[in-house]
Coordinates of C-alpha atoms in Angstrom, one line a residue:
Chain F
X280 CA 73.6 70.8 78.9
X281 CA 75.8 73.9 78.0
X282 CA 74.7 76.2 75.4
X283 CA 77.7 78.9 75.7
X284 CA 79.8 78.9 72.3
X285 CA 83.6 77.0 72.9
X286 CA 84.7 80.5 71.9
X287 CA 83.1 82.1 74.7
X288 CA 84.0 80.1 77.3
X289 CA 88.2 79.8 75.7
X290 CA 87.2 83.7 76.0
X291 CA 86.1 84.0 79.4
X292 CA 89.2 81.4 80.1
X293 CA 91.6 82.8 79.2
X294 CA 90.6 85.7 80.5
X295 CA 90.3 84.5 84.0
X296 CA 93.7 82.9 84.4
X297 CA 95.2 86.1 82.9
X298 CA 93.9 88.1 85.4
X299 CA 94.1 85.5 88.2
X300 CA 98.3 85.2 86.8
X301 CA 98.3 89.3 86.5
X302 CA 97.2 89.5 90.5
X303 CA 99.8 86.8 91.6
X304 CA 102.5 88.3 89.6
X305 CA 101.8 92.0 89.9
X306 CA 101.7 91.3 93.9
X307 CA 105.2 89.5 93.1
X308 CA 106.2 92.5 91.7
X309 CA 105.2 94.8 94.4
X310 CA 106.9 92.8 97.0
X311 CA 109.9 92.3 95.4
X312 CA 110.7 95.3 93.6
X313 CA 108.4 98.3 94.8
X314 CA 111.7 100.9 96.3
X315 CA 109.2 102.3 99.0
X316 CA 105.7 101.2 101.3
X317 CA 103.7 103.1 99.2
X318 CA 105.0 102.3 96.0
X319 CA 104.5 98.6 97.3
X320 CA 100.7 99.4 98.4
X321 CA 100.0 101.1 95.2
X322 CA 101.2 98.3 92.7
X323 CA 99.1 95.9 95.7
X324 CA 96.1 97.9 94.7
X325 CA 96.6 97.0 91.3
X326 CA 97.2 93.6 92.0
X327 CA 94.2 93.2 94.0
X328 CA 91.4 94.6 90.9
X329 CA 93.2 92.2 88.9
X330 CA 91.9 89.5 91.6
X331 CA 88.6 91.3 91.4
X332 CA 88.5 90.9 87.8
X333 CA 89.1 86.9 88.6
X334 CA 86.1 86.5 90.8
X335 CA 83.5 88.0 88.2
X336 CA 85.1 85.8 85.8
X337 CA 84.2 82.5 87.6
X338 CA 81.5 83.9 88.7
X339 CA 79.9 84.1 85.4
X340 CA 81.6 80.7 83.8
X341 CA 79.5 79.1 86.8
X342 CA 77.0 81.1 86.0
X343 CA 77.0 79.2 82.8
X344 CA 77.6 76.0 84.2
X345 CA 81.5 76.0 83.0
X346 CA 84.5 74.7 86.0
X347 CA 86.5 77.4 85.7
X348 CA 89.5 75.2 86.1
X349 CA 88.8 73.2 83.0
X350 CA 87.9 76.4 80.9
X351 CA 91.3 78.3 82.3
X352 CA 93.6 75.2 81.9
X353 CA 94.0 75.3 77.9
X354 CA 95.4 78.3 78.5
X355 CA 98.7 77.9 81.3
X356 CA 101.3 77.2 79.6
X357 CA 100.9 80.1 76.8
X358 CA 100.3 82.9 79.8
X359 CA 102.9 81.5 82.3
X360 CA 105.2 81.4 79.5
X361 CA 104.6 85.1 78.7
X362 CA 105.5 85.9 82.2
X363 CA 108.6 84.2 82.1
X364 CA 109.7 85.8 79.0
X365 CA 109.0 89.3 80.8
X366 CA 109.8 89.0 84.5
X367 CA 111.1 92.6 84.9
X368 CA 114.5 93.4 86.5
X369 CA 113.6 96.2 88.0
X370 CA 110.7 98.7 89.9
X371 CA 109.8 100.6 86.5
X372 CA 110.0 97.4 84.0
X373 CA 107.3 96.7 86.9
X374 CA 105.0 99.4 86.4
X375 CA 105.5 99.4 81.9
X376 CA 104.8 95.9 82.7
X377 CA 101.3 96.6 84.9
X378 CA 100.3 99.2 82.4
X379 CA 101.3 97.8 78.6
X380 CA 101.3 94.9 78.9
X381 CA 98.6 94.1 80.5
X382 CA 97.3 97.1 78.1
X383 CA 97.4 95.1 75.4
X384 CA 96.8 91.6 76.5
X385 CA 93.4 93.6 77.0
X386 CA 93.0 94.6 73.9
X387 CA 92.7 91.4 72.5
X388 CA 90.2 90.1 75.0
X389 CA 88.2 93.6 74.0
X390 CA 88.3 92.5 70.1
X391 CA 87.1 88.7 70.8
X392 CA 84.3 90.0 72.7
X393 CA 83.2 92.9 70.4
X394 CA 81.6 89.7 68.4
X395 CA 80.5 87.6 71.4
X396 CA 76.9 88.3 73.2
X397 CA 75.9 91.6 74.3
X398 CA 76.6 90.2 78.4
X399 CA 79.7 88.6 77.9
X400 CA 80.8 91.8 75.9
X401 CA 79.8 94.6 78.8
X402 CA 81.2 91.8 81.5
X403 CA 84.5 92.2 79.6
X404 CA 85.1 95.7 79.4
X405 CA 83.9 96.0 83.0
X406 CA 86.9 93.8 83.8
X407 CA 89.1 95.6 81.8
X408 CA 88.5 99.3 83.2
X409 CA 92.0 100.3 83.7
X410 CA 91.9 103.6 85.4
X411 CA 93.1 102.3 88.8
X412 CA 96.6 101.1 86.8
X413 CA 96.9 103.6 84.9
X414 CA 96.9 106.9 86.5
X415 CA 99.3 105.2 88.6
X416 CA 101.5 104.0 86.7
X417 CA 101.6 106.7 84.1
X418 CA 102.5 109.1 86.7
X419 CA 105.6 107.3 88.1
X420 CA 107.0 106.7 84.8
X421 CA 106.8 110.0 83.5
X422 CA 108.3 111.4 86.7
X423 CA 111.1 108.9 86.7
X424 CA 112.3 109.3 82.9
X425 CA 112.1 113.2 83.5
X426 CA 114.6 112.7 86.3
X427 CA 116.6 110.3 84.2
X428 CA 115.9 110.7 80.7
X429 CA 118.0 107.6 79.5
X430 CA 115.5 105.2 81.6
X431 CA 113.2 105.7 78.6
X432 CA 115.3 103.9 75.7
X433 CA 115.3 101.8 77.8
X434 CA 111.9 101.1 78.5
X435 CA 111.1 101.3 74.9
X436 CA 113.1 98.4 74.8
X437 CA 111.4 96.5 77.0
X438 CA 107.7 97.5 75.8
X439 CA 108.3 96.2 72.5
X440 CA 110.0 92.9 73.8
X441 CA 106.5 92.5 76.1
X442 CA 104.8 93.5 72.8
X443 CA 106.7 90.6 70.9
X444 CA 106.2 88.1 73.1
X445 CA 102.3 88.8 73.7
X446 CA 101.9 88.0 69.7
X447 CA 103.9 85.3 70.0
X448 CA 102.0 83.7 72.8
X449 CA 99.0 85.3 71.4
X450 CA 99.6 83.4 67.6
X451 CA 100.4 80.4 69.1
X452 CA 97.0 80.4 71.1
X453 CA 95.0 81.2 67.9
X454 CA 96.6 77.9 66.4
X455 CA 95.4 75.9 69.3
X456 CA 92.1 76.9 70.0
X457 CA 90.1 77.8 66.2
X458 CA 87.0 78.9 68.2
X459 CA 88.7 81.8 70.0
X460 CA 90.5 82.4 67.2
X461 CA 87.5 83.0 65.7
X462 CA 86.0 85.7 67.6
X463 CA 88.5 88.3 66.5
X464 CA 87.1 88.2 63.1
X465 CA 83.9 90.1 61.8
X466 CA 81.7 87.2 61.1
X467 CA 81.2 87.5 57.2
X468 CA 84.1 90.2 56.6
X469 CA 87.0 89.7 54.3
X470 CA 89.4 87.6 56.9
X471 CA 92.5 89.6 55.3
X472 CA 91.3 92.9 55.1
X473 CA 89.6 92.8 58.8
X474 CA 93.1 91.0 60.4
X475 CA 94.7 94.1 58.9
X476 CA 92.4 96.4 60.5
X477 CA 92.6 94.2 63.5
X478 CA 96.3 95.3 64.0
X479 CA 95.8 98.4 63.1
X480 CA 93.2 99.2 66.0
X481 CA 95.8 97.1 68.0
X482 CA 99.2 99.3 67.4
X483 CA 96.8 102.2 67.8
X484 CA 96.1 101.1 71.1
X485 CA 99.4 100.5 72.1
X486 CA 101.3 103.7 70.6
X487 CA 98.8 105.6 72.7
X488 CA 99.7 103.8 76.0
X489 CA 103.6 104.5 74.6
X490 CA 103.0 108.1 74.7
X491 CA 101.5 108.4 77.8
X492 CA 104.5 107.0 79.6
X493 CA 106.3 109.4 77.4
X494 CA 108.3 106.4 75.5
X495 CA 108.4 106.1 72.0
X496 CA 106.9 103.1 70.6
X497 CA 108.8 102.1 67.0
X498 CA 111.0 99.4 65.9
Chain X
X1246 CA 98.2 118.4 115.7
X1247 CA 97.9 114.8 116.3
X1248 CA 96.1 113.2 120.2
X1249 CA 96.5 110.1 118.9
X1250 CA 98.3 107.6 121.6
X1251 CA 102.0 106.4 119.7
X1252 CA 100.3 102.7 121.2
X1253 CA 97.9 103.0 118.5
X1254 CA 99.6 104.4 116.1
X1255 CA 102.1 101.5 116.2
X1256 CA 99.4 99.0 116.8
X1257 CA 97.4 100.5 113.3
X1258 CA 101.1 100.5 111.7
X1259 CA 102.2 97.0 112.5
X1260 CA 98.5 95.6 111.4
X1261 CA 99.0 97.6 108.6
X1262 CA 102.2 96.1 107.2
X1263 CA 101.3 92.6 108.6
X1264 CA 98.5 92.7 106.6
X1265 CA 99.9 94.1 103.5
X1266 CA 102.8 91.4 103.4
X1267 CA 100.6 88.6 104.1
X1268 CA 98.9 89.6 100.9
X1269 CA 102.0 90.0 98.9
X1270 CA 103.6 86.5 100.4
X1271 CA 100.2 84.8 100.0
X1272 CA 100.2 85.6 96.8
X1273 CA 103.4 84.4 96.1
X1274 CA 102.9 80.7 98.1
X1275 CA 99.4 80.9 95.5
X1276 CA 101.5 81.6 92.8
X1277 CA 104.7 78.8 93.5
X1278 CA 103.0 76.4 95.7
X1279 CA 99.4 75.6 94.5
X1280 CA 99.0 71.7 93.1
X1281 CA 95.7 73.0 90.9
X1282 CA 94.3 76.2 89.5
X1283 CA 91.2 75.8 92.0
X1284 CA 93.8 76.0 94.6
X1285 CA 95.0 78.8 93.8
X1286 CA 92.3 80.6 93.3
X1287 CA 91.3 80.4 97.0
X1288 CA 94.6 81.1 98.0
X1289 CA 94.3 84.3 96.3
X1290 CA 91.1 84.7 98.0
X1291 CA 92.4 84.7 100.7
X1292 CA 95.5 86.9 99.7
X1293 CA 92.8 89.4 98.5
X1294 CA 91.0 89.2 102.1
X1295 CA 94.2 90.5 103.5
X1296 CA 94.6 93.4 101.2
X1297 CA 91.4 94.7 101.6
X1298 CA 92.6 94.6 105.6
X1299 CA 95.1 96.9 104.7
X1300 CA 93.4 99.3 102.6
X1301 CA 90.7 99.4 106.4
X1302 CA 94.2 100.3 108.1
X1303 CA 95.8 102.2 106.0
X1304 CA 92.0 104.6 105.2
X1305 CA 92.2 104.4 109.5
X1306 CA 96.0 105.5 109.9
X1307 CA 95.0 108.6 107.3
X1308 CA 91.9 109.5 109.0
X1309 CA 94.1 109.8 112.1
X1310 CA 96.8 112.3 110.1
X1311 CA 99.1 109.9 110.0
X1312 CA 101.3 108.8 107.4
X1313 CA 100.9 104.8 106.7
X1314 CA 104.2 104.6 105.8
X1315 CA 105.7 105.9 108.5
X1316 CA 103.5 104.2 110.6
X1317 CA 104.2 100.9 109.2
X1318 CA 108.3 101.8 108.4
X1319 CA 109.6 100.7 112.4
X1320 CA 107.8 97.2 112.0
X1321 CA 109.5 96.3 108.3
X1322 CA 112.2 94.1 109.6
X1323 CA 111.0 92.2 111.8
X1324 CA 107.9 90.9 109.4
X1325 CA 110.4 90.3 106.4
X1326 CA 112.6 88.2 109.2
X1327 CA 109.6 86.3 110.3
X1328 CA 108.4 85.2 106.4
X1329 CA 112.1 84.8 105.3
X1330 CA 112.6 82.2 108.7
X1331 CA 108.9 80.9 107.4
X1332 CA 108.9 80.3 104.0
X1333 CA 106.4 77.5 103.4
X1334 CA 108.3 74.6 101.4
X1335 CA 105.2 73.1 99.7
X1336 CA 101.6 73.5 99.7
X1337 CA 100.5 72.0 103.2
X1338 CA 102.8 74.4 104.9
X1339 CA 102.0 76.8 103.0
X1340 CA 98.2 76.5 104.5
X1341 CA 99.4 76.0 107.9
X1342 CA 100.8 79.4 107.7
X1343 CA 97.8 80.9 106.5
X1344 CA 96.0 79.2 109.0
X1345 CA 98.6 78.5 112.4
X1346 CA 101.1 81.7 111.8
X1347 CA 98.5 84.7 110.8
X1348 CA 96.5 83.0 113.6
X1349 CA 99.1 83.8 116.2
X1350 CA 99.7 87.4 115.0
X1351 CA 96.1 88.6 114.8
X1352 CA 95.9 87.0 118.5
X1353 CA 98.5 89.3 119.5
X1354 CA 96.8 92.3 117.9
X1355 CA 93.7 91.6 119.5
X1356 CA 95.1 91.5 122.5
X1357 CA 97.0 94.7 122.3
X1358 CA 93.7 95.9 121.0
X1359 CA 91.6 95.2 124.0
X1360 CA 93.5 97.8 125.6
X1361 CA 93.0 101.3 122.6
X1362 CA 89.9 102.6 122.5
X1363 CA 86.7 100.4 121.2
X1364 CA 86.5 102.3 117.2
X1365 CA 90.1 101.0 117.6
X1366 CA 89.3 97.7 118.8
X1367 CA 86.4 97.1 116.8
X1368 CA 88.6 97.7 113.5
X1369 CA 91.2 95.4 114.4
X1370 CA 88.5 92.9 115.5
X1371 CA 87.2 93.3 111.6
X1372 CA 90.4 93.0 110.6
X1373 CA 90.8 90.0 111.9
X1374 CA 87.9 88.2 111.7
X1375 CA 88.8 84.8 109.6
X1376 CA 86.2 83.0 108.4
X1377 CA 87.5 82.7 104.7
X1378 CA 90.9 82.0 106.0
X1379 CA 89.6 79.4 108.5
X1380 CA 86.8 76.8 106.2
X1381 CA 89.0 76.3 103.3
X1382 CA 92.7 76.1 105.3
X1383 CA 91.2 73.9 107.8
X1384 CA 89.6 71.8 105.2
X1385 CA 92.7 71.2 102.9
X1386 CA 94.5 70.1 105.3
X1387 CA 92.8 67.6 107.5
X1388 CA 91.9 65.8 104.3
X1389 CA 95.4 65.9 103.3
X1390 CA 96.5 64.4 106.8
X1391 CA 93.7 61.3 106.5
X1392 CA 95.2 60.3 103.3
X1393 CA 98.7 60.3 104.6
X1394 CA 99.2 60.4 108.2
X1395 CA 103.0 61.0 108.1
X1396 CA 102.0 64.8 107.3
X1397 CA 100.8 65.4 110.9
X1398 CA 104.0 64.8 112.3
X1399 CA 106.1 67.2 109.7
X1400 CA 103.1 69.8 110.4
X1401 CA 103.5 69.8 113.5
X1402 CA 107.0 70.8 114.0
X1403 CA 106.5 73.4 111.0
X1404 CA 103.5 75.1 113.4
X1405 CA 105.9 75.2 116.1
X1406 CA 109.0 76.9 114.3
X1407 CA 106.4 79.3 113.1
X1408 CA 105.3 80.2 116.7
X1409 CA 108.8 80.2 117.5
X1410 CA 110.0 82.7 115.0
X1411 CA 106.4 84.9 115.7
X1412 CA 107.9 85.1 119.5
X1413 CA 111.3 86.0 119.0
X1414 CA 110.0 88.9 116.2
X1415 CA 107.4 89.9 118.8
X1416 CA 109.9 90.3 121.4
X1417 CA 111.9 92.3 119.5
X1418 CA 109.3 94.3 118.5
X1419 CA 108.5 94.6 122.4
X1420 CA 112.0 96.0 123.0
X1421 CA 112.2 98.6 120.4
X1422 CA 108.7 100.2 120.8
X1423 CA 107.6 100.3 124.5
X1424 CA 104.2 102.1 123.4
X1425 CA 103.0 99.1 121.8
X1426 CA 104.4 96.8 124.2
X1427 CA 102.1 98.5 126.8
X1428 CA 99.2 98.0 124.9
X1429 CA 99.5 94.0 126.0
X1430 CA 99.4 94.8 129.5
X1431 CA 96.0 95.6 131.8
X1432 CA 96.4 99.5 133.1
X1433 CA 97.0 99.1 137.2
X1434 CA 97.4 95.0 136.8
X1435 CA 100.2 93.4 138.2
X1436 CA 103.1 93.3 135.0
X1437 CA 103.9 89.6 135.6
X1438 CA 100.5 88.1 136.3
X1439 CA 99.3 89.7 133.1
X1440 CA 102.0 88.6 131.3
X1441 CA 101.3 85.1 132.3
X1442 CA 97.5 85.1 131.5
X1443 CA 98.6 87.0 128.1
X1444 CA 100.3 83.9 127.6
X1445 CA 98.0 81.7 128.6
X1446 CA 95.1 82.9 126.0
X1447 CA 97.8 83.0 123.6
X1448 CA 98.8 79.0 124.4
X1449 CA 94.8 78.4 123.9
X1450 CA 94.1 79.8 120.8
X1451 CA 97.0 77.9 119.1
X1452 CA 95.7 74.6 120.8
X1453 CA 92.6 75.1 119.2
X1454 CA 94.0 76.1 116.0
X1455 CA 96.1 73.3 115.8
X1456 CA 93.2 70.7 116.7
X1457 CA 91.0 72.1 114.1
X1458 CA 93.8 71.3 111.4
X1459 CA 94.0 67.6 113.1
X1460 CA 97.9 68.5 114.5
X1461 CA 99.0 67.9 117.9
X1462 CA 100.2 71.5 119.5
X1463 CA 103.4 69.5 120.8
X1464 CA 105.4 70.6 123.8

């Protein structure tokens, strides 16, 4: 018998394959596109917690008696897709990629478990400790748009395209699975009014990341 | 200042980049090659082993004074030309070069190891120590082989171009760094006699590999 909420476990699903996907195609990334050894050890670092994140993942869905494999698979097509739609081109599409976009992919996950219990909540943001990523990441961008200061319209660009295509994917999930859907709301609130402040807290989020990099986030 | 031998500096620096690539290209055979979300998962575990290896090299290299990048920056083609002449075409050979390929490399490190001194040796020896690797690789495969026999034969051959392409990138690698070269050979032994009991422990260890996948090691 399994007493965990469908909502937790699409949680903790969806969670898993997007870090177990983020590992594989962050160490892609690092193979392919890092332009020196260390560069290609440093995004391999990142790529690795992801994996880390993965394991304590599983680890609890067996914990509550959940295959991981049936609680990730609802969830393949809509995070492979996302990848596909941003596969960067190049070494610092790379590192905006590691840092927001996996930035805000994390912010969801943090708002559907701000309503779920009390463990699942403090196993979430445990995964999604980002300091690893982003010092790392932060730091090469900056350096390389100071050097080249037309890299960052660029890079705008390509943040808000990794933007769009995480609510698209993101809505699209929502549709298919109600009970995950459903975690993102206050339970009682005004569903409006607390979707609004939803993306509010969201764009906050993200604008925040933007500036760090030193890119500017509007339309 | 730094006392330590160029031998081991080479031997730390090839380990080193061996080990970060097999992560990297792991990762990527995980990624492209797995038929089911569990199998990929333990591919990635054992893509994660490999980076923790390198981070254990690459800590070693900097407790030394040395730069791992430099260290690893002589040994850079001749990995990349051994994983572009061995890149796995489906799943099976994919775990056959977890299992058969990084089996004959880490035999050659040990060897070369045996010979730098034993906080060297017993770091390689760490390195290299495969249990994760072995029980699931092992496993996969001689299942895979009992439900269709054919496999054996394909393999088989696969193992062998594997080894093949590992010797002709290790001879190369002989030639253009003499240091490490001379970590393979007994101080005050006779050069050829050495050379041919090298061999021989080499032969062995694939033999056994290949029986414990349930392949024949062929001439």
């Amino acid at each position: 018998m399994n007493e965990t909420p469908p909502g937790v476990v699409d949680l903790l699903g969806v969670l898993a394959y997007a870090e177990l996907t983020a590992f594989l195609r962050l160490a892609e990334d690092a193979a392919l596109l890092a332009p020196s050894l260390t560069d290609r050890a440093a995004l391999g670092d990142v790529a690795a917690a992801e994996y880390g994140h993965f394991r304590l993942l599983r680890d609890r869905l067996a914990s509550l008696g959940v295959d991981s494999e049936e609680a990730m698979a609802p969830f393949v097509d809509a995070i492979d897709a996302w990848h596909e739609q941003t596969k960067p081109s190049d070494w610092y599409e790379a590192l905006v990629k590691a840092y927001v976009g996996t930035g805000i992919a994390g912010d969801f996950y943090r708002e559907a478990a701000r309503h779920a219990d009390p463990s699942v909540t403090e196993l979430v943001e445990e995964v999604l400790a980002d300091e690893v990523r982003s010092a790392f990441t932060v730091d090469r961008v900056r350096a390389a748009i100071e050097q080249d200061p037309r890299l960052s319209g660029r890079l705008a660009l390509w943040a808000r395209r990794m933007v769009g295509e995480a609510l698209s994917q993101g809505q699209r999930l929502a549709a298919a699975r109600p009970d995950l859907a459903v975690l993102l709301v206050e339970p009682g609130s005004e569903d409006l009014a607390e979707i609004g402040r939803l993306f509010a807290r969201l764009t906050e989020a993200h604008g925040k990341r933007m500036s760090a990099l030193g890119l500017t986030p509007g339309p």
